[in-house]
XYZ file of C-alpha atoms in Angstrom:
736
model
C 77.277 132.883 128.850
C 80.238 135.172 128.283
C 82.785 133.909 125.797
C 86.338 134.600 124.637
C 87.445 134.281 121.038
C 90.723 134.005 119.131
C 90.752 134.438 115.364
C 92.925 134.495 112.297
C 92.014 135.894 108.897
C 93.381 136.863 105.522
C 97.128 136.665 105.034
C 96.996 135.277 108.323
C 96.362 138.097 110.750
C 95.940 136.696 114.241
C 94.124 138.097 117.247
C 94.648 136.282 120.540
C 91.982 135.797 123.216
C 93.387 138.862 124.986
C 93.579 141.016 121.845
C 97.202 140.845 120.655
C 97.445 141.332 116.886
C 100.214 139.673 114.853
C 100.922 138.083 111.471
C 102.300 134.587 110.899
C 102.930 133.158 107.422
C 104.263 129.643 108.156
C 102.775 126.854 106.035
C 103.451 123.925 108.405
C 100.586 122.502 110.518
C 100.540 124.183 113.935
C 98.588 124.239 117.178
C 96.170 127.164 117.111
C 94.717 126.602 120.568
C 94.467 123.778 123.084
C 94.782 123.311 126.856
C 98.342 123.297 128.171
C 97.220 120.392 130.368
C 93.950 118.493 130.743
C 91.143 120.790 131.904
C 88.838 119.926 134.823
C 85.777 117.870 133.961
C 83.553 118.110 132.037
C 85.845 120.063 129.687
C 88.772 117.676 129.551
C 90.656 118.055 126.304
C 90.208 119.780 122.981
C 92.650 120.822 120.289
C 92.398 123.050 117.238
C 95.194 122.777 114.676
C 95.478 124.578 111.353
C 97.554 124.730 108.217
C 98.198 127.688 105.938
C 99.173 127.433 102.289
C 99.907 129.582 99.267
C 96.885 129.713 96.971
C 99.117 129.337 93.933
C 102.805 129.042 93.116
C 103.095 132.783 92.449
C 101.354 133.890 95.635
C 103.201 136.095 98.122
C 100.897 135.394 101.039
C 99.610 132.278 102.768
C 96.048 131.708 103.947
C 94.396 129.109 106.148
C 93.426 126.058 104.085
C 92.812 123.208 106.538
C 91.587 122.873 110.105
C 91.692 119.882 112.433
C 89.729 119.673 115.687
C 89.841 117.092 118.496
C 86.627 116.854 120.518
C 85.284 113.930 122.574
C 87.878 111.470 121.166
C 86.918 112.433 117.613
C 89.289 114.032 115.116
C 87.458 116.298 112.690
C 89.358 117.510 109.651
C 88.027 120.217 107.345
C 89.762 120.582 103.987
C 89.081 124.041 102.600
C 90.242 123.112 99.108
C 87.687 120.357 98.570
C 85.186 121.716 101.136
C 85.220 118.248 102.685
C 84.617 117.220 106.294
C 86.220 114.057 107.653
C 85.701 112.364 111.007
C 88.489 109.982 112.018
C 89.610 109.952 108.386
C 86.191 109.097 106.876
C 84.249 111.671 104.880
C 80.925 112.813 106.331
C 78.241 115.120 105.015
C 76.797 118.046 106.931
C 74.995 118.586 109.146
C 76.688 115.782 111.063
C 75.877 114.839 114.645
C 77.564 112.666 117.230
C 76.163 110.414 118.496
C 72.840 111.476 116.937
C 70.662 114.479 116.183
C 68.778 114.637 119.479
C 71.615 113.819 121.865
C 74.562 115.369 120.100
C 77.779 116.176 121.915
C 79.615 117.152 118.723
C 78.054 118.819 115.703
C 79.360 119.915 112.293
C 77.284 122.319 110.225
C 77.965 124.129 106.993
C 76.463 127.306 105.613
C 78.255 128.628 102.539
C 81.084 129.456 103.016
C 81.519 128.568 106.703
C 81.960 125.291 108.573
C 81.004 125.326 112.241
C 82.227 122.652 114.659
C 80.939 122.751 118.219
C 80.584 120.577 121.272
C 78.185 120.539 124.198
C 80.593 122.465 126.467
C 80.473 125.710 124.496
C 83.603 125.279 122.387
C 82.795 126.590 118.897
C 85.128 126.527 115.889
C 84.154 128.479 112.756
C 86.156 128.038 109.563
C 85.458 130.333 106.635
C 87.537 128.351 104.174
C 90.469 130.094 102.580
C 89.965 133.133 104.756
C 89.354 132.883 108.497
C 89.335 130.624 111.534
C 87.884 131.485 114.940
C 87.712 129.504 118.179
C 85.270 130.512 120.902
C 85.475 129.173 124.472
C 83.494 129.966 127.633
C 84.896 132.871 129.654
C 84.937 130.931 132.915
C 87.672 130.140 135.480
C 88.337 126.693 133.989
C 89.683 128.392 130.822
C 91.384 131.382 132.461
C 95.017 131.756 133.506
C 98.337 132.378 131.789
C 99.170 128.652 131.630
C 95.730 127.202 130.899
C 95.509 127.566 127.109
C 98.465 127.231 124.740
C 99.213 127.758 121.048
C 99.212 130.713 118.677
C 95.822 131.814 120.053
C 97.421 132.725 123.368
C 95.867 132.489 126.844
C 93.057 134.199 128.725
C 94.354 136.399 131.543
C 93.525 139.944 130.345
C 97.204 140.525 129.547
C 97.990 140.409 125.854
C 101.700 140.963 126.436
C 102.219 137.403 127.696
C 100.417 135.756 124.767
C 103.529 134.763 122.792
C 104.808 131.674 124.592
C 107.319 129.063 123.472
C 106.143 125.460 123.633
C 108.617 125.001 126.506
C 106.748 127.660 128.517
C 109.109 130.616 127.981
C 107.247 133.925 127.466
C 108.638 136.268 124.787
C 109.018 139.885 125.928
C 106.933 141.990 123.509
C 108.045 145.279 125.100
C 104.432 146.448 125.428
C 103.708 146.660 121.702
C 100.122 146.258 120.532
C 101.236 144.229 117.517
C 104.060 141.785 116.940
C 107.619 143.195 117.014
C 108.912 144.358 113.667
C 112.618 144.889 114.172
C 114.944 143.828 116.970
C 113.187 140.637 118.094
C 111.074 139.858 115.039
C 113.045 136.670 114.323
C 112.699 135.556 117.952
C 108.965 136.116 117.675
C 108.658 133.930 114.576
C 110.841 131.205 116.046
C 108.720 131.210 119.200
C 105.529 130.739 117.206
C 107.277 128.047 115.121
C 107.619 125.884 118.236
C 103.901 125.105 117.877
C 104.436 123.357 114.539
C 103.058 119.809 114.865
C 103.159 116.470 113.068
C 99.739 115.609 114.486
C 97.839 116.524 111.335
C 96.124 114.401 108.683
C 98.149 114.571 105.423
C 95.740 114.850 102.492
C 98.112 116.002 99.760
C 101.360 114.530 98.378
C 104.524 116.208 99.679
C 102.495 118.086 102.279
C 105.416 117.722 104.669
C 107.455 120.091 102.457
C 106.275 123.142 104.355
C 107.987 126.339 105.455
C 108.238 127.559 109.026
C 107.286 131.135 109.852
C 110.814 132.415 110.424
C 111.850 131.238 106.941
C 109.164 133.293 105.200
C 109.922 136.958 104.713
C 106.894 139.030 105.630
C 108.360 142.179 104.123
C 107.864 142.288 100.372
C 108.127 145.212 98.019
C 104.662 146.227 96.859
C 102.621 149.326 96.051
C 101.368 150.353 99.489
C 99.829 153.566 98.172
C 97.634 151.684 95.692
C 96.659 149.146 98.365
C 95.713 151.927 100.779
C 93.575 153.554 98.094
C 91.844 150.227 97.345
C 91.084 149.656 101.054
C 89.997 153.264 101.702
C 86.245 152.386 101.914
C 86.948 150.605 105.236
C 88.699 153.682 106.630
C 85.793 155.871 105.461
C 83.542 153.999 107.882
C 85.367 155.702 110.777
C 83.599 158.895 109.710
C 80.295 157.176 108.921
C 80.585 157.653 105.162
C 81.189 155.475 102.130
C 79.754 152.071 101.205
C 80.398 150.742 104.741
C 79.096 153.768 106.641
C 76.772 151.564 108.714
C 79.854 149.868 110.239
C 80.948 152.998 112.117
C 79.609 151.391 115.288
C 82.459 148.843 115.284
C 84.705 151.548 116.687
C 87.890 153.096 115.381
C 90.236 150.421 116.807
C 88.424 147.572 115.062
C 88.067 149.545 111.834
C 91.770 150.476 111.868
C 92.740 146.820 112.330
C 90.570 145.778 109.368
C 91.950 148.652 107.307
C 95.604 147.816 107.914
C 94.989 144.091 107.418
C 93.345 144.912 104.102
C 96.352 147.012 103.045
C 98.750 144.250 104.108
C 96.949 141.584 102.057
C 95.954 143.671 99.053
C 99.452 145.111 98.753
C 100.758 141.589 98.179
C 97.850 140.447 96.033
C 95.512 143.102 94.581
C 92.952 140.406 93.757
C 92.425 139.944 97.482
C 90.493 143.206 97.869
C 87.001 141.749 97.387
C 87.708 138.878 99.777
C 88.753 141.427 102.412
C 85.630 143.526 101.842
C 83.322 140.483 101.962
C 84.765 139.264 105.252
C 84.626 142.776 106.718
C 81.007 143.346 105.653
C 79.855 139.987 107.077
C 81.675 140.697 110.327
C 79.926 144.052 110.475
C 76.537 142.430 109.863
C 77.060 139.927 112.677
C 78.407 142.542 115.101
C 75.737 145.188 114.321
C 72.608 143.202 113.442
C 70.285 146.155 114.019
C 72.074 148.529 111.666
C 70.573 148.855 108.158
C 73.266 147.822 105.704
C 73.994 149.251 102.267
C 72.533 146.767 99.791
C 74.524 148.337 96.938
C 77.976 148.060 98.557
C 79.190 145.468 96.044
C 78.512 147.633 93.005
C 80.044 150.659 94.733
C 83.372 148.852 95.365
C 83.197 146.774 92.158
C 82.941 143.367 93.869
C 80.022 141.606 92.150
C 78.791 138.306 93.604
C 78.223 135.434 91.170
C 75.727 132.817 92.366
C 75.180 129.276 91.120
C 72.094 128.298 89.071
C 68.744 128.586 90.874
C 70.210 131.112 93.323
C 70.515 134.881 93.532
C 72.537 137.434 95.546
C 71.050 138.931 98.688
C 72.416 141.315 101.257
C 70.597 139.413 103.988
C 70.633 135.663 103.439
C 69.603 133.539 106.391
C 72.338 131.993 108.512
C 69.987 129.015 108.781
C 68.821 128.552 105.161
C 66.392 125.920 103.924
C 68.275 122.728 103.133
C 67.437 119.167 102.184
C 67.927 118.168 105.822
C 65.938 121.090 107.190
C 63.640 122.466 104.482
C 61.723 124.393 107.143
C 64.325 125.484 109.718
C 63.256 126.669 113.120
C 63.569 130.319 114.094
C 67.173 131.330 113.430
C 68.823 133.641 115.956
C 72.143 133.946 114.115
C 71.212 136.964 112.025
C 71.687 137.286 108.294
C 74.744 137.726 106.111
C 75.580 138.928 102.635
C 75.656 136.073 100.119
C 73.613 133.896 97.793
C 70.236 132.333 98.536
C 68.139 129.797 96.661
C 65.315 130.913 94.418
C 61.758 130.202 95.635
C 60.940 126.477 95.404
C 64.572 125.434 95.842
C 66.594 124.370 98.852
C 70.322 123.965 99.462
C 71.669 120.486 98.808
C 73.674 120.306 102.027
C 75.369 117.084 100.932
C 77.434 119.193 98.519
C 80.077 121.427 100.070
C 82.221 122.316 97.064
C 79.872 125.157 96.138
C 76.330 126.173 96.910
C 73.878 123.981 94.988
C 70.155 124.698 94.943
C 67.805 121.854 93.963
C 64.105 121.042 94.157
C 63.182 119.314 97.377
C 62.074 116.193 95.493
C 65.673 115.836 94.302
C 67.019 115.626 97.828
C 68.519 112.505 99.316
C 67.707 111.352 102.828
C 68.943 111.340 106.415
C 70.131 108.323 108.379
C 68.962 107.248 111.826
C 71.433 109.677 113.417
C 70.054 112.585 111.414
C 73.066 112.872 109.114
C 72.349 113.674 105.445
C 73.253 111.597 102.389
C 73.054 112.155 98.656
C 70.487 110.557 96.405
C 71.971 107.867 94.189
C 75.146 107.494 96.234
C 75.205 104.452 98.566
C 77.218 104.508 101.793
C 78.507 101.754 104.049
C 78.538 101.145 107.797
C 79.377 98.354 110.261
C 82.702 97.438 108.699
C 81.220 97.605 105.184
C 78.620 94.902 105.879
C 75.557 97.186 105.618
C 74.786 99.161 102.452
C 72.481 102.180 102.694
C 70.788 104.038 99.844
C 68.389 106.954 99.562
C 65.195 105.996 97.738
C 62.314 108.451 97.419
C 63.662 110.524 100.295
C 64.001 107.593 102.704
C 66.930 105.412 103.722
C 66.910 101.773 102.607
C 69.479 99.343 104.026
C 70.556 95.790 103.275
C 73.269 93.335 104.270
C 76.079 92.967 101.747
C 79.466 92.007 103.164
C 82.733 92.241 101.300
C 84.037 89.214 99.439
C 85.967 86.580 101.382
C 88.890 87.858 99.334
C 88.090 91.515 100.006
C 88.472 93.962 102.877
C 86.726 97.032 104.226
C 89.033 100.000 103.646
C 88.949 103.767 103.619
C 89.742 104.637 100.032
C 90.805 108.259 100.135
C 88.027 109.392 102.477
C 85.169 106.945 101.805
C 84.560 103.513 103.297
C 84.313 100.791 100.664
C 84.926 97.117 99.912
C 88.141 96.514 98.036
C 89.572 93.278 96.700
C 92.668 92.082 98.483
C 96.015 92.194 96.755
C 96.194 89.468 94.147
C 92.456 89.597 93.411
C 90.360 91.791 91.158
C 86.741 92.795 91.206
C 84.382 95.283 92.826
C 85.137 94.267 96.398
C 82.074 92.046 96.593
C 83.061 89.591 93.875
C 86.811 89.068 93.837
C 88.571 86.594 91.569
C 92.138 85.454 91.786
C 94.647 87.062 89.456
C 96.738 84.343 87.837
C 100.035 86.159 87.771
C 101.718 83.212 86.071
C 99.431 83.526 83.023
C 99.005 87.294 82.944
C 102.664 88.095 83.449
C 104.751 85.650 81.417
C 108.299 85.455 82.631
C 107.463 86.931 86.008
C 109.676 84.340 87.656
C 112.643 85.012 85.370
C 114.873 82.026 86.182
C 112.237 79.921 87.879
C 108.887 78.189 87.571
C 105.810 80.236 88.471
C 103.250 78.573 90.753
C 99.926 80.386 91.161
C 98.363 80.542 94.627
C 95.153 82.221 95.863
C 95.881 85.935 95.833
C 99.510 85.531 94.992
C 102.137 83.297 93.429
C 105.528 81.958 94.240
C 108.562 81.120 92.189
C 110.408 77.836 92.344
C 113.820 79.146 91.405
C 116.393 77.354 89.355
C 119.596 76.417 91.117
C 121.479 79.431 92.457
C 118.769 81.958 91.568
C 117.131 83.724 94.495
C 114.681 86.551 95.170
C 110.902 86.688 95.058
C 111.053 86.607 91.261
C 114.253 84.576 90.862
C 116.049 87.568 89.430
C 119.294 87.424 91.375
C 122.041 84.915 90.622
C 123.528 84.196 94.041
C 125.272 80.814 94.223
C 127.030 79.742 97.425
C 128.960 76.727 96.191
C 132.349 77.699 97.590
C 134.297 80.696 98.837
C 134.836 81.991 95.306
C 131.064 82.450 94.963
C 130.960 84.273 98.277
C 133.623 86.651 97.008
C 132.175 87.243 93.532
C 128.418 87.183 94.172
C 128.078 88.105 97.848
C 130.885 90.674 98.187
C 132.359 88.930 101.215
C 135.891 90.237 101.643
C 136.937 89.159 105.140
C 138.766 85.945 105.964
C 136.846 83.574 108.204
C 134.147 80.953 108.534
C 131.166 81.262 106.162
C 128.439 78.920 105.099
C 128.027 77.551 101.587
C 125.341 75.418 99.932
C 127.134 72.659 98.008
C 125.137 71.640 94.911
C 125.633 67.957 95.643
C 124.871 65.430 98.357
C 127.501 64.573 100.958
C 127.617 62.024 103.771
C 124.850 62.943 106.220
C 124.121 66.074 104.182
C 121.547 66.638 101.432
C 122.013 68.625 98.254
C 122.258 72.376 98.946
C 122.235 71.814 102.705
C 124.252 74.520 104.430
C 127.837 73.696 105.301
C 130.490 75.805 107.004
C 133.884 76.361 105.384
C 136.864 78.613 106.030
C 137.566 81.230 103.355
C 140.694 83.167 102.457
C 139.429 86.360 100.824
C 142.690 88.318 100.754
C 145.455 86.131 99.323
C 146.056 86.517 95.586
C 142.603 88.031 94.940
C 140.748 85.838 97.465
C 138.057 83.240 96.857
C 139.976 80.274 98.338
C 138.210 77.438 100.189
C 140.325 75.720 102.829
C 140.791 72.029 101.998
C 143.348 70.988 104.615
C 145.344 72.606 107.398
C 146.493 71.733 110.906
C 148.715 72.872 113.729
C 149.521 69.528 115.358
C 148.257 65.967 114.856
C 144.658 66.396 113.679
C 145.122 63.940 110.793
C 146.608 61.167 112.888
C 144.635 57.991 113.689
C 141.649 58.955 111.529
C 139.842 56.148 109.703
C 139.158 56.102 106.012
C 135.484 56.885 106.673
C 136.463 59.894 108.751
C 138.607 61.122 105.889
C 135.618 60.683 103.573
C 133.349 62.706 105.863
C 135.831 65.379 106.949
C 136.757 66.600 110.417
C 138.361 69.418 112.376
C 137.699 72.914 113.716
C 137.187 75.573 111.068
C 137.697 78.621 113.250
C 141.133 77.311 114.258
C 141.959 76.477 110.619
C 142.570 72.919 111.751
C 140.469 70.936 109.318
C 140.217 68.256 106.642
C 137.253 69.137 104.438
C 136.484 65.559 103.377
C 137.293 63.317 100.409
C 133.724 63.182 99.159
C 133.469 66.984 99.182
C 136.790 67.283 97.342
C 135.675 64.732 94.757
C 132.259 66.326 94.216
C 133.592 69.877 94.068
C 136.482 69.150 91.717
C 134.203 67.259 89.337
C 131.368 69.791 89.567
C 133.660 72.632 88.597
C 137.366 72.545 87.615
C 139.525 73.611 90.548
C 143.052 74.783 91.167
C 144.941 73.716 94.281
C 147.154 76.222 96.067
C 149.715 75.003 98.600
C 151.016 77.429 101.215
C 154.269 76.022 102.625
C 156.424 77.100 105.568
C 159.937 75.946 106.436
C 161.515 76.518 109.819
C 164.907 78.153 110.147
C 167.527 75.416 110.040
C 171.232 74.977 109.537
C 171.784 78.656 109.033
C 168.906 79.019 106.607
C 166.130 81.530 107.526
C 162.424 80.787 107.810
C 160.847 80.570 104.397
C 157.237 80.888 103.160
C 156.479 79.724 99.645
C 153.445 78.771 97.618
C 152.810 76.438 94.736
C 149.628 76.127 92.636
C 148.451 73.182 90.587
C 146.543 74.589 87.560
C 144.100 71.680 87.717
C 143.313 69.347 90.556
C 140.628 66.704 90.985
C 139.846 63.590 92.987
C 138.066 60.555 91.544
C 135.159 58.806 93.249
C 135.114 56.174 95.954
C 135.394 53.236 93.537
C 138.967 54.351 92.846
C 139.591 54.950 96.536
C 139.515 58.679 95.743
C 142.527 58.650 93.477
C 144.067 62.044 92.789
C 144.365 63.521 89.282
C 146.995 66.195 88.563
C 147.907 66.948 84.947
C 150.536 69.667 85.419
C 153.232 70.391 87.933
C 152.662 73.216 90.360
C 153.994 76.695 89.754
C 154.856 79.499 92.133
C 157.650 80.602 94.441
C 158.169 77.037 95.634
C 158.518 75.709 92.092
C 160.799 78.590 91.184
C 163.314 77.370 93.749
C 166.026 74.821 93.346
C 163.802 71.787 92.790
C 164.236 70.028 89.507
C 160.930 68.169 89.898
C 157.540 68.638 91.579
C 157.557 68.332 95.337
C 154.612 65.921 95.333
C 153.326 64.896 91.880
C 156.144 62.626 90.762
C 154.082 60.069 88.908
C 153.169 59.974 85.231
C 150.825 63.009 85.155
C 149.125 61.756 82.018
C 147.741 58.980 84.184
C 145.576 59.048 87.268
C 147.558 59.485 90.441
C 147.708 57.395 93.614
C 144.698 56.400 95.663
C 144.049 57.792 99.113
C 145.282 55.520 101.860
C 144.669 55.336 105.613
C 146.027 53.060 108.316
C 142.791 51.063 108.673
C 142.877 50.065 104.982
C 146.451 48.826 105.085
C 147.292 45.142 105.683
C 150.847 44.278 106.620
C 152.400 41.214 105.092
C 153.012 38.217 107.351
C 155.913 37.074 105.225
C 159.248 36.923 107.008
C 161.695 39.674 106.466
C 164.099 38.906 103.644
C 166.112 41.181 101.514
C 165.694 44.818 100.782
C 163.160 44.267 98.034
C 160.890 42.365 100.393
C 161.373 45.034 103.026
C 160.386 47.623 100.475
C 157.234 45.705 99.640
C 156.293 45.520 103.269
C 156.960 49.263 103.699
C 154.969 50.233 100.637
C 151.702 48.820 101.871
C 151.975 50.451 105.281
C 152.601 54.069 104.264
C 149.932 55.532 106.538
C 151.172 53.575 109.523
C 154.711 54.584 108.795
C 153.545 58.248 108.655
C 152.079 58.295 112.152
C 148.718 56.950 110.939
C 147.939 59.959 108.742
C 145.938 59.605 105.524
C 147.350 60.772 102.186
C 147.777 59.980 98.515
C 150.885 57.896 99.036
C 152.894 56.662 96.050
C 153.398 53.092 97.140
C 156.030 52.210 94.540
C 158.117 55.284 95.426
C 158.659 54.579 99.125
C 155.318 56.319 99.865
C 156.201 59.381 97.751
C 157.976 62.671 98.207
C 155.204 64.450 100.144
C 152.592 64.059 102.871
C 150.840 67.380 103.461
C 148.552 65.726 106.026
C 151.522 64.768 108.131
C 151.835 65.507 111.825
C 153.094 69.043 112.459
C 155.998 69.946 114.682
C 157.036 73.169 116.366
C 159.969 75.151 115.107
C 162.847 74.882 115.804
C 162.339 71.255 116.876
C 162.853 69.892 113.383
C 162.489 66.106 113.262
C 164.868 63.870 111.381
C 163.804 62.638 107.976
C 163.017 59.113 109.145
C 160.384 60.305 111.639
C 157.927 60.949 108.789
C 156.272 64.164 109.900
C 154.864 66.795 107.516
C 156.805 66.379 104.291
C 157.297 68.002 100.893
C 159.884 67.243 98.237
C 161.306 64.528 100.507
C 162.046 67.092 103.176
C 160.317 68.212 106.365
C 158.011 71.241 106.556
C 157.003 73.347 109.503
C 153.507 74.072 108.183
C 151.342 73.593 105.100
C 147.785 74.379 104.015
C 145.827 73.423 100.903
C 143.250 75.694 99.224
C 140.750 75.127 96.394
C 139.656 77.825 93.941
C 137.836 77.508 90.585
C 139.929 77.566 87.439
C 139.726 81.006 85.788
C 138.736 82.881 88.951
C 137.054 85.360 89.049
C 135.633 84.654 85.570
C 135.020 80.993 86.210
C 131.244 80.693 86.004
C 130.253 79.433 82.558
C 126.589 79.339 83.619
C 126.602 83.149 83.635
C 128.291 83.630 80.281
C 124.951 84.018 78.460
C 123.519 86.621 80.857
């Protein structure tokens, strides 16, 4: 069957199926050749991808280092650095057959230094690691046409000038040059080839994605071309049938010239590359002209000695089908012979080793499995999800059932299948014991108690500490915590976790509050505010529990919350007051802050405790005494009173003193049934900041008992709690 071939070699010199020569230095994975669309059956789909790399950090040229091939739903990856073959990410040894030796549809073979991958439809990939890559396909209509095959390898249509095609289908005009353009559209050429860069490539090395595209690499470097030409001269001599490669004259001048100029190109950039160029050229010549007698002394004549491994020797004509552990007596080989190393008599190639040629006695060989694939002696391998272990013993395969531990898993570790203990366990994958992190890592839970669990642990954190290891102090007790520890800066409704129980709410159960995060440094929790008559007609129990709509800032947070919070942590109380314009006086906003504020428990009927008068713009005004706290501040203040707790006297009305007594015990009722800390012996006191609101400018008369402060009416008022010392209020953090 006639075939077509595309190849790359050296500092990659490419030849398309139709014979276009070009150079491409990019080090990113790219598509070498694949169908542009699915081919007719039985050919379907195949793909050959490759990656070039610099051999060392000082190298000026890149060479092919890895190849990846898709055939029959298998992905075969050959790593030239480790000489390793992988199938679907798992390392295999060669020869490797799928599904088995007799009925193979995909085969991988290795003969130093070349890997061959082929399928049953005549697609053959040969990879001479760190030097060349060739793909051979049948020369039949199914593969022909200018839009049938895509990639750097071009198409098959007998027209090399349409072989440089962008991934989007645009053909680059080469202006009828036999090689890639060098001047006016060189950059366009490189960018066109760069479109075939792909992410579909197995990453085997760290930072492999840090590659360079072709157009970023400068192919023109200053080097000694004259010296390189002199070093490569033996190839040019073959055109005249003289020199160490005289027998290669039959390749023809065009082929010899291409090899000669490729040799100059590579050797100019790296003089050490000369022998690699000569070796590849000589082997190509041997394969192309098998009947020509070759010069067995060529290596000494060009000073390129061949060093062989122990138990092997150089030969100008080593078999392409040498004796191996898998095939100690190979059938007749029709692939010709090549220059290289061959095993000494009595030794065969250990084909389970691909890093370098290794010759061993046949009794040292391993064995083959039921599919005909080879394996090393003394190195077990696993199949069937790691449940079956296989070993080579006396040249035969021995298998037994050995599943992974219940606390282990079958994994691909690097490139080999093996049992591995799950996270939190240690062992060999078959016997896995729990790691007690609590014992082995003291203090792992930081501010918490470590509890060991099978394969893991968890931390029972102390109050306010969060995170897997209790290493973050993140309390949510009030809005000040949200500001300091959670970086919340916007006013609005947020949830907190009060560190105490409340009516119908357990300790730390989430609770919504309204926060002011902008006034005077922020961190204020809304205690009370309203726009109309929210506080009217509420029972004492409702005042204990709290009520209102947070989003509308119409809320009473609850007596029990106020008591618990002010006793849990010292609080200040800020009052924001608003007066309507009246009697020629303008609207006025003031504030007043009590340095300490607390509320006693229910047994005192939630009596208020204020030790100092408030300060602020309100207190700086014309008042000679506090607008609310007008009792003896060294003593506890008044209790909280609501209309349903008050009992009116049934005594008849007498004089003013009796009237006063009657009035004093009905303060809530006389204030439109609103609850407050009324001072009963001072005509209910000078203030009621829970009073019913009114709308400016409809200011009520004093006797109507609306919202009051300093014995006068207010248009609006709100009350806000914030810890004493904010933002440095948290004594629990002082030692950290």
